[in-house]
Amino acid sequence: MAVKEAENRKPWWEWSGKHAHYFDCIKDIYDYEESAAFWKFVQYIFYKQWDEIKAYANKKGIAVIGDMPIYVAMDSADVWANLPMFLIDEKTLKVEKVAGVPPDYFSEDGQLWGNPIYDWKAMEKDNFGWWISRLGHALKTYDTVRIDHFRAFASYWQVPADSDTAKVGEWVDGPKMKLFDKVFEVYPDAPIIAEDLGVFGEDVVQLLEDTGFPGMKVVQFGFDPNSDSSHMPHNALQNSINYVGTHDNNTILGWLWEASEEERRFALDYVGFTGDNWGDGGYYSPSCRKVIEAVWKSASNVAMIALQDMCGFGSDARMNIPGVPEKNWRFRTTADTIKNIDKDYFRKINSLYRRMYPVFDK
């Protein structure tokens, strides 16, 4: 950050002279000592405040799940300080391939993320030290770590850097257990959740089995009238996290309103909703409650719900739309909203379906 300020906040590959190369910069660290000290202080304050918040939550019996993106930003200290660990030309500082996912449930063009791809061969030679360090920091910062796009450790979609969409690309083998064997040497009981959604494959299934990490189930993905989806609650494995909806999904009420008639009818029949007021929202929404209870009845060790679905909110309260760069992560709540949640209802279903602590201690 100190050098970035000196370079008018341009991305590091546009910096002048030797600044673009981390180890050359470090030799001249004293040129940036005062500015660097400020940024160290900013981080000190952040982690001091974070540790206080987390300690307060833990004291109340609340564990914190931290989300770790599979990839890092091109204009990041992670890349700048570790160029040999990425598929980047160290002379031109350009990438040839970038990260993304092919067309899927969320986008017909796929998602072109644009992150640099890891050089897994170089990382293996380094005994995956970069990943061990990254995971170690996350495990210290949170109680549990959810690794986003876990399937990329099995195989990942790489796209030519000059592509306009993620339609054109290829699957490439990831490090699989070579990485996690090293992780387990350092963190044998690492509390990790694998976000295994998206384009599936036997390699992902095998990697989940080999690591023993719990995968994810999302009931909205299961409401397909023409299949027996693994996301349907009756198919859930015990070693899984079952979601009413993730940050990327519509709210349950929003999904019901926007689903096709066939999908909606199947979903309502599946969860046992018999009324004609499926579109009613709010804290006591009968259709939302039936979907919630279907997830709570699953065999999954953990059931997860977003605050918006606890309130029966519609799609205007949606958290995030994948692949859309604007107007995401804007949802905010109030003390009155939290106060109005029917806590007795959630206490009842937690007890009824044996999800009350300390029935499950993991």
mmCIF file of C-alpha atoms in Angstrom, residues 16-229:
data_model
loop_
_atom_site.group_PDB
_atom_site.id
_atom_site.type_symbol
_atom_site.label_atom_id
_atom_site.label_comp_id
_atom_site.label_asym_id
_atom_site.label_seq_id
_atom_site.Cartn_x
_atom_site.Cartn_y
_atom_site.Cartn_z
ATOM 1 C CA SER A 16 7.473 2.436 -12.692
ATOM 2 C CA GLY A 17 10.918 0.906 -12.621
ATOM 3 C CA LYS A 18 11.545 -1.930 -10.219
ATOM 4 C CA HIS A 19 8.486 -1.359 -8.021
ATOM 5 C CA ALA A 20 6.519 -4.042 -9.827
ATOM 6 C CA HIS A 21 8.889 -6.644 -8.432
ATOM 7 C CA TYR A 22 8.334 -7.211 -4.725
ATOM 8 C CA PHE A 23 11.814 -8.359 -3.744
ATOM 9 C CA ASP A 24 13.421 -5.353 -5.409
ATOM 10 C CA CYS A 25 11.011 -3.101 -3.522
ATOM 11 C CA ILE A 26 11.829 -4.705 -0.189
ATOM 12 C CA LYS A 27 15.450 -3.638 -0.587
ATOM 13 C CA ASP A 28 14.247 -0.024 -0.533
ATOM 14 C CA ILE A 29 11.704 -0.500 2.254
ATOM 15 C CA TYR A 30 13.155 2.383 4.262
ATOM 16 C CA ASP A 31 12.015 4.753 1.510
ATOM 17 C CA TYR A 32 8.433 3.900 2.494
ATOM 18 C CA GLU A 33 8.874 3.331 6.206
ATOM 19 C CA GLU A 34 6.534 6.095 7.412
ATOM 20 C CA SER A 35 3.720 5.296 4.993
ATOM 21 C CA ALA A 36 4.087 1.570 5.610
ATOM 22 C CA ALA A 37 3.863 2.166 9.357
ATOM 23 C CA PHE A 38 0.474 3.832 8.844
ATOM 24 C CA TRP A 39 -0.896 0.810 6.978
ATOM 25 C CA LYS A 40 0.470 -1.521 9.633
ATOM 26 C CA PHE A 41 -1.402 0.555 12.204
ATOM 27 C CA VAL A 42 -4.628 0.349 10.168
ATOM 28 C CA GLN A 43 -4.337 -3.451 10.122
ATOM 29 C CA TYR A 44 -3.530 -3.508 13.838
ATOM 30 C CA ILE A 45 -6.709 -1.541 14.616
ATOM 31 C CA PHE A 46 -8.805 -3.753 12.336
ATOM 32 C CA TYR A 47 -7.645 -7.011 13.889
ATOM 33 C CA LYS A 48 -7.931 -5.608 17.394
ATOM 34 C CA GLN A 49 -11.569 -4.689 16.740
ATOM 35 C CA TRP A 50 -12.235 -7.959 14.939
ATOM 36 C CA ASP A 51 -10.812 -10.050 17.782
ATOM 37 C CA GLU A 52 -13.060 -8.201 20.238
ATOM 38 C CA ILE A 53 -16.176 -8.828 18.117
ATOM 39 C CA LYS A 54 -15.305 -12.486 17.609
ATOM 40 C CA ALA A 55 -14.585 -13.010 21.310
ATOM 41 C CA TYR A 56 -17.967 -11.471 22.148
ATOM 42 C CA ALA A 57 -19.716 -13.772 19.660
ATOM 43 C CA ASN A 58 -17.880 -16.840 20.938
ATOM 44 C CA LYS A 59 -18.816 -15.953 24.519
ATOM 45 C CA LYS A 60 -22.471 -15.991 23.398
ATOM 46 C CA GLY A 61 -22.041 -19.483 21.914
ATOM 47 C CA ILE A 62 -21.812 -18.218 18.335
ATOM 48 C CA ALA A 63 -19.126 -19.529 15.991
ATOM 49 C CA VAL A 64 -17.962 -17.480 13.016
ATOM 50 C CA ILE A 65 -17.627 -18.943 9.529
ATOM 51 C CA GLY A 66 -15.158 -17.066 7.334
ATOM 52 C CA ASP A 67 -15.453 -17.253 3.559
ATOM 53 C CA MET A 68 -12.232 -17.759 1.610
ATOM 54 C CA PRO A 69 -12.383 -17.114 -2.148
ATOM 55 C CA ILE A 70 -10.533 -19.770 -4.130
ATOM 56 C CA TYR A 71 -8.708 -17.085 -6.134
ATOM 57 C CA VAL A 72 -7.117 -13.742 -5.272
ATOM 58 C CA ALA A 73 -7.268 -10.420 -7.118
ATOM 59 C CA MET A 74 -4.610 -9.625 -9.695
ATOM 60 C CA ASP A 75 -3.948 -6.261 -8.046
ATOM 61 C CA SER A 76 -3.243 -7.730 -4.631
ATOM 62 C CA ALA A 77 -0.278 -8.134 -2.332
ATOM 63 C CA ASP A 78 -0.851 -11.905 -2.627
ATOM 64 C CA VAL A 79 0.078 -11.825 -6.310
ATOM 65 C CA TRP A 80 2.594 -8.965 -6.253
ATOM 66 C CA ALA A 81 4.679 -10.585 -3.509
ATOM 67 C CA ASN A 82 4.423 -14.120 -4.931
ATOM 68 C CA LEU A 83 4.694 -13.830 -8.717
ATOM 69 C CA PRO A 84 6.362 -17.253 -9.193
ATOM 70 C CA MET A 85 3.284 -18.905 -7.659
ATOM 71 C CA PHE A 86 1.027 -17.648 -10.495
ATOM 72 C CA LEU A 87 0.881 -18.152 -14.242
ATOM 73 C CA ILE A 88 2.146 -14.664 -14.982
ATOM 74 C CA ASP A 89 5.029 -13.735 -17.272
ATOM 75 C CA GLU A 90 7.562 -12.188 -14.882
ATOM 76 C CA LYS A 91 9.022 -10.009 -17.658
ATOM 77 C CA THR A 92 5.856 -8.658 -19.289
ATOM 78 C CA LEU A 93 3.719 -9.063 -16.115
ATOM 79 C CA LYS A 94 0.844 -10.279 -18.298
ATOM 80 C CA VAL A 95 -1.450 -13.282 -17.824
ATOM 81 C CA GLU A 96 -2.454 -15.651 -20.611
ATOM 82 C CA LYS A 97 -5.208 -17.530 -18.780
ATOM 83 C CA VAL A 98 -7.685 -16.302 -16.172
ATOM 84 C CA ALA A 99 -10.230 -17.875 -13.841
ATOM 85 C CA GLY A 100 -13.948 -18.341 -14.306
ATOM 86 C CA VAL A 101 -16.675 -20.940 -14.625
ATOM 87 C CA PRO A 102 -18.502 -22.193 -17.719
ATOM 88 C CA PRO A 103 -22.225 -21.506 -18.347
ATOM 89 C CA ASP A 104 -24.303 -22.686 -15.384
ATOM 90 C CA TYR A 105 -27.479 -22.149 -13.359
ATOM 91 C CA PHE A 106 -26.577 -18.507 -12.736
ATOM 92 C CA SER A 107 -25.292 -17.377 -16.156
ATOM 93 C CA GLU A 108 -25.642 -18.564 -19.750
ATOM 94 C CA ASP A 109 -22.288 -16.964 -20.606
ATOM 95 C CA GLY A 110 -20.563 -18.419 -17.577
ATOM 96 C CA GLN A 111 -18.744 -16.171 -15.140
ATOM 97 C CA LEU A 112 -15.514 -14.506 -16.252
ATOM 98 C CA TRP A 113 -13.808 -13.680 -12.961
ATOM 99 C CA GLY A 114 -10.487 -12.603 -14.459
ATOM 100 C CA ASN A 115 -8.309 -13.722 -11.528
ATOM 101 C CA PRO A 116 -4.815 -15.037 -12.285
ATOM 102 C CA ILE A 117 -4.416 -18.826 -12.303
ATOM 103 C CA TYR A 118 -2.138 -20.572 -9.816
ATOM 104 C CA ASP A 119 1.037 -22.259 -11.000
ATOM 105 C CA TRP A 120 0.336 -25.505 -9.148
ATOM 106 C CA LYS A 121 3.652 -27.072 -10.183
ATOM 107 C CA ALA A 122 5.572 -24.194 -8.614
ATOM 108 C CA MET A 123 3.395 -24.367 -5.522
ATOM 109 C CA GLU A 124 4.016 -28.088 -5.167
ATOM 110 C CA LYS A 125 7.784 -27.523 -5.347
ATOM 111 C CA ASP A 126 7.350 -25.035 -2.501
ATOM 112 C CA ASN A 127 5.355 -27.654 -0.509
ATOM 113 C CA PHE A 128 2.268 -25.451 -0.943
ATOM 114 C CA GLY A 129 3.682 -22.961 1.555
ATOM 115 C CA TRP A 130 1.555 -20.102 0.191
ATOM 116 C CA TRP A 131 -1.655 -22.078 0.793
ATOM 117 C CA ILE A 132 -0.549 -23.333 4.205
ATOM 118 C CA SER A 133 0.069 -19.717 5.239
ATOM 119 C CA ARG A 134 -3.225 -18.478 3.795
ATOM 120 C CA LEU A 135 -5.301 -21.211 5.408
ATOM 121 C CA GLY A 136 -3.464 -20.826 8.703
ATOM 122 C CA HIS A 137 -4.290 -17.133 8.845
ATOM 123 C CA ALA A 138 -7.954 -17.809 8.015
ATOM 124 C CA LEU A 139 -8.229 -20.556 10.628
ATOM 125 C CA LYS A 140 -6.820 -18.147 13.202
ATOM 126 C CA THR A 141 -9.193 -15.359 12.154
ATOM 127 C CA TYR A 142 -12.386 -17.474 12.102
ATOM 128 C CA ASP A 143 -13.738 -20.539 13.880
ATOM 129 C CA THR A 144 -14.501 -22.355 10.624
ATOM 130 C CA VAL A 145 -13.404 -21.617 7.050
ATOM 131 C CA ARG A 146 -15.616 -22.100 4.007
ATOM 132 C CA ILE A 147 -13.516 -22.394 0.845
ATOM 133 C CA ASP A 148 -15.417 -20.917 -2.074
ATOM 134 C CA HIS A 149 -15.324 -22.818 -5.397
ATOM 135 C CA PHE A 150 -13.679 -25.830 -3.777
ATOM 136 C CA ARG A 151 -14.127 -27.825 -6.962
ATOM 137 C CA ALA A 152 -11.150 -25.941 -8.488
ATOM 138 C CA PHE A 153 -8.827 -28.030 -6.310
ATOM 139 C CA ALA A 154 -10.055 -31.049 -8.273
ATOM 140 C CA SER A 155 -10.208 -29.349 -11.683
ATOM 141 C CA TYR A 156 -10.670 -25.750 -12.715
ATOM 142 C CA TRP A 157 -11.929 -23.807 -15.729
ATOM 143 C CA GLN A 158 -9.309 -21.577 -17.317
ATOM 144 C CA VAL A 159 -10.178 -18.989 -19.941
ATOM 145 C CA PRO A 160 -7.951 -17.121 -22.437
ATOM 146 C CA ALA A 161 -7.211 -13.696 -20.946
ATOM 147 C CA ASP A 162 -8.565 -11.860 -24.011
ATOM 148 C CA SER A 163 -11.983 -13.576 -23.909
ATOM 149 C CA ASP A 164 -15.146 -11.528 -23.452
ATOM 150 C CA THR A 165 -17.060 -14.372 -21.762
ATOM 151 C CA ALA A 166 -16.267 -17.611 -19.956
ATOM 152 C CA LYS A 167 -17.889 -19.754 -22.660
ATOM 153 C CA VAL A 168 -14.502 -20.509 -24.212
ATOM 154 C CA GLY A 169 -12.178 -22.350 -21.879
ATOM 155 C CA GLU A 170 -10.883 -25.710 -20.760
ATOM 156 C CA TRP A 171 -10.872 -27.926 -17.675
ATOM 157 C CA VAL A 172 -7.441 -28.403 -16.120
ATOM 158 C CA ASP A 173 -6.521 -30.764 -13.276
ATOM 159 C CA GLY A 174 -6.027 -29.141 -9.872
ATOM 160 C CA PRO A 175 -3.677 -30.302 -7.097
ATOM 161 C CA LYS A 176 -6.248 -32.614 -5.464
ATOM 162 C CA MET A 177 -4.908 -34.391 -2.367
ATOM 163 C CA LYS A 178 -1.307 -33.311 -2.970
ATOM 164 C CA LEU A 179 -2.311 -29.981 -1.426
ATOM 165 C CA PHE A 180 -4.502 -31.286 1.374
ATOM 166 C CA ASP A 181 -2.027 -33.956 2.460
ATOM 167 C CA LYS A 182 0.301 -31.043 3.248
ATOM 168 C CA VAL A 183 -2.520 -29.079 4.888
ATOM 169 C CA PHE A 184 -3.368 -31.998 7.182
ATOM 170 C CA GLU A 185 0.280 -32.324 8.213
ATOM 171 C CA VAL A 186 0.070 -28.817 9.691
ATOM 172 C CA TYR A 187 -3.661 -28.620 10.536
ATOM 173 C CA PRO A 188 -4.845 -32.215 11.044
ATOM 174 C CA ASP A 189 -8.334 -31.262 12.248
ATOM 175 C CA ALA A 190 -8.858 -28.129 10.193
ATOM 176 C CA PRO A 191 -12.536 -27.045 10.434
ATOM 177 C CA ILE A 192 -13.146 -26.482 6.721
ATOM 178 C CA ILE A 193 -16.384 -26.425 4.721
ATOM 179 C CA ALA A 194 -16.108 -27.202 1.016
ATOM 180 C CA GLU A 195 -18.285 -25.074 -1.259
ATOM 181 C CA ASP A 196 -18.693 -27.781 -3.880
ATOM 182 C CA LEU A 197 -21.445 -26.164 -5.965
ATOM 183 C CA GLY A 198 -21.434 -25.485 -9.698
ATOM 184 C CA VAL A 199 -20.443 -27.848 -12.496
ATOM 185 C CA PHE A 200 -19.967 -31.167 -10.743
ATOM 186 C CA GLY A 201 -17.844 -34.206 -11.554
ATOM 187 C CA GLU A 202 -16.542 -37.435 -10.110
ATOM 188 C CA ASP A 203 -13.207 -35.772 -9.346
ATOM 189 C CA VAL A 204 -14.971 -33.353 -6.973
ATOM 190 C CA VAL A 205 -16.902 -36.195 -5.335
ATOM 191 C CA GLN A 206 -13.671 -38.116 -4.811
ATOM 192 C CA LEU A 207 -11.831 -35.088 -3.396
ATOM 193 C CA LEU A 208 -14.637 -34.430 -0.903
ATOM 194 C CA GLU A 209 -14.494 -38.050 0.195
ATOM 195 C CA ASP A 210 -10.700 -38.003 0.484
ATOM 196 C CA THR A 211 -10.598 -34.775 2.536
ATOM 197 C CA GLY A 212 -13.607 -35.623 4.666
ATOM 198 C CA PHE A 213 -14.806 -32.020 4.445
ATOM 199 C CA PRO A 214 -18.564 -31.417 4.519
ATOM 200 C CA GLY A 215 -20.019 -30.236 1.219
ATOM 201 C CA MET A 216 -23.018 -28.000 0.611
ATOM 202 C CA LYS A 217 -26.643 -28.612 -0.303
ATOM 203 C CA VAL A 218 -28.992 -25.820 -1.405
ATOM 204 C CA VAL A 219 -32.679 -26.690 -1.443
ATOM 205 C CA GLN A 220 -33.463 -24.220 -4.237
ATOM 206 C CA PHE A 221 -31.202 -26.210 -6.570
ATOM 207 C CA GLY A 222 -33.162 -29.347 -5.698
ATOM 208 C CA PHE A 223 -36.564 -28.091 -6.851
ATOM 209 C CA ASP A 224 -36.299 -29.647 -10.310
ATOM 210 C CA PRO A 225 -39.466 -31.565 -11.186
ATOM 211 C CA ASN A 226 -37.559 -33.701 -13.708
ATOM 212 C CA SER A 227 -34.774 -35.083 -11.542
ATOM 213 C CA ASP A 228 -33.921 -36.580 -8.162
ATOM 214 C CA SER A 229 -31.362 -33.914 -7.310
#
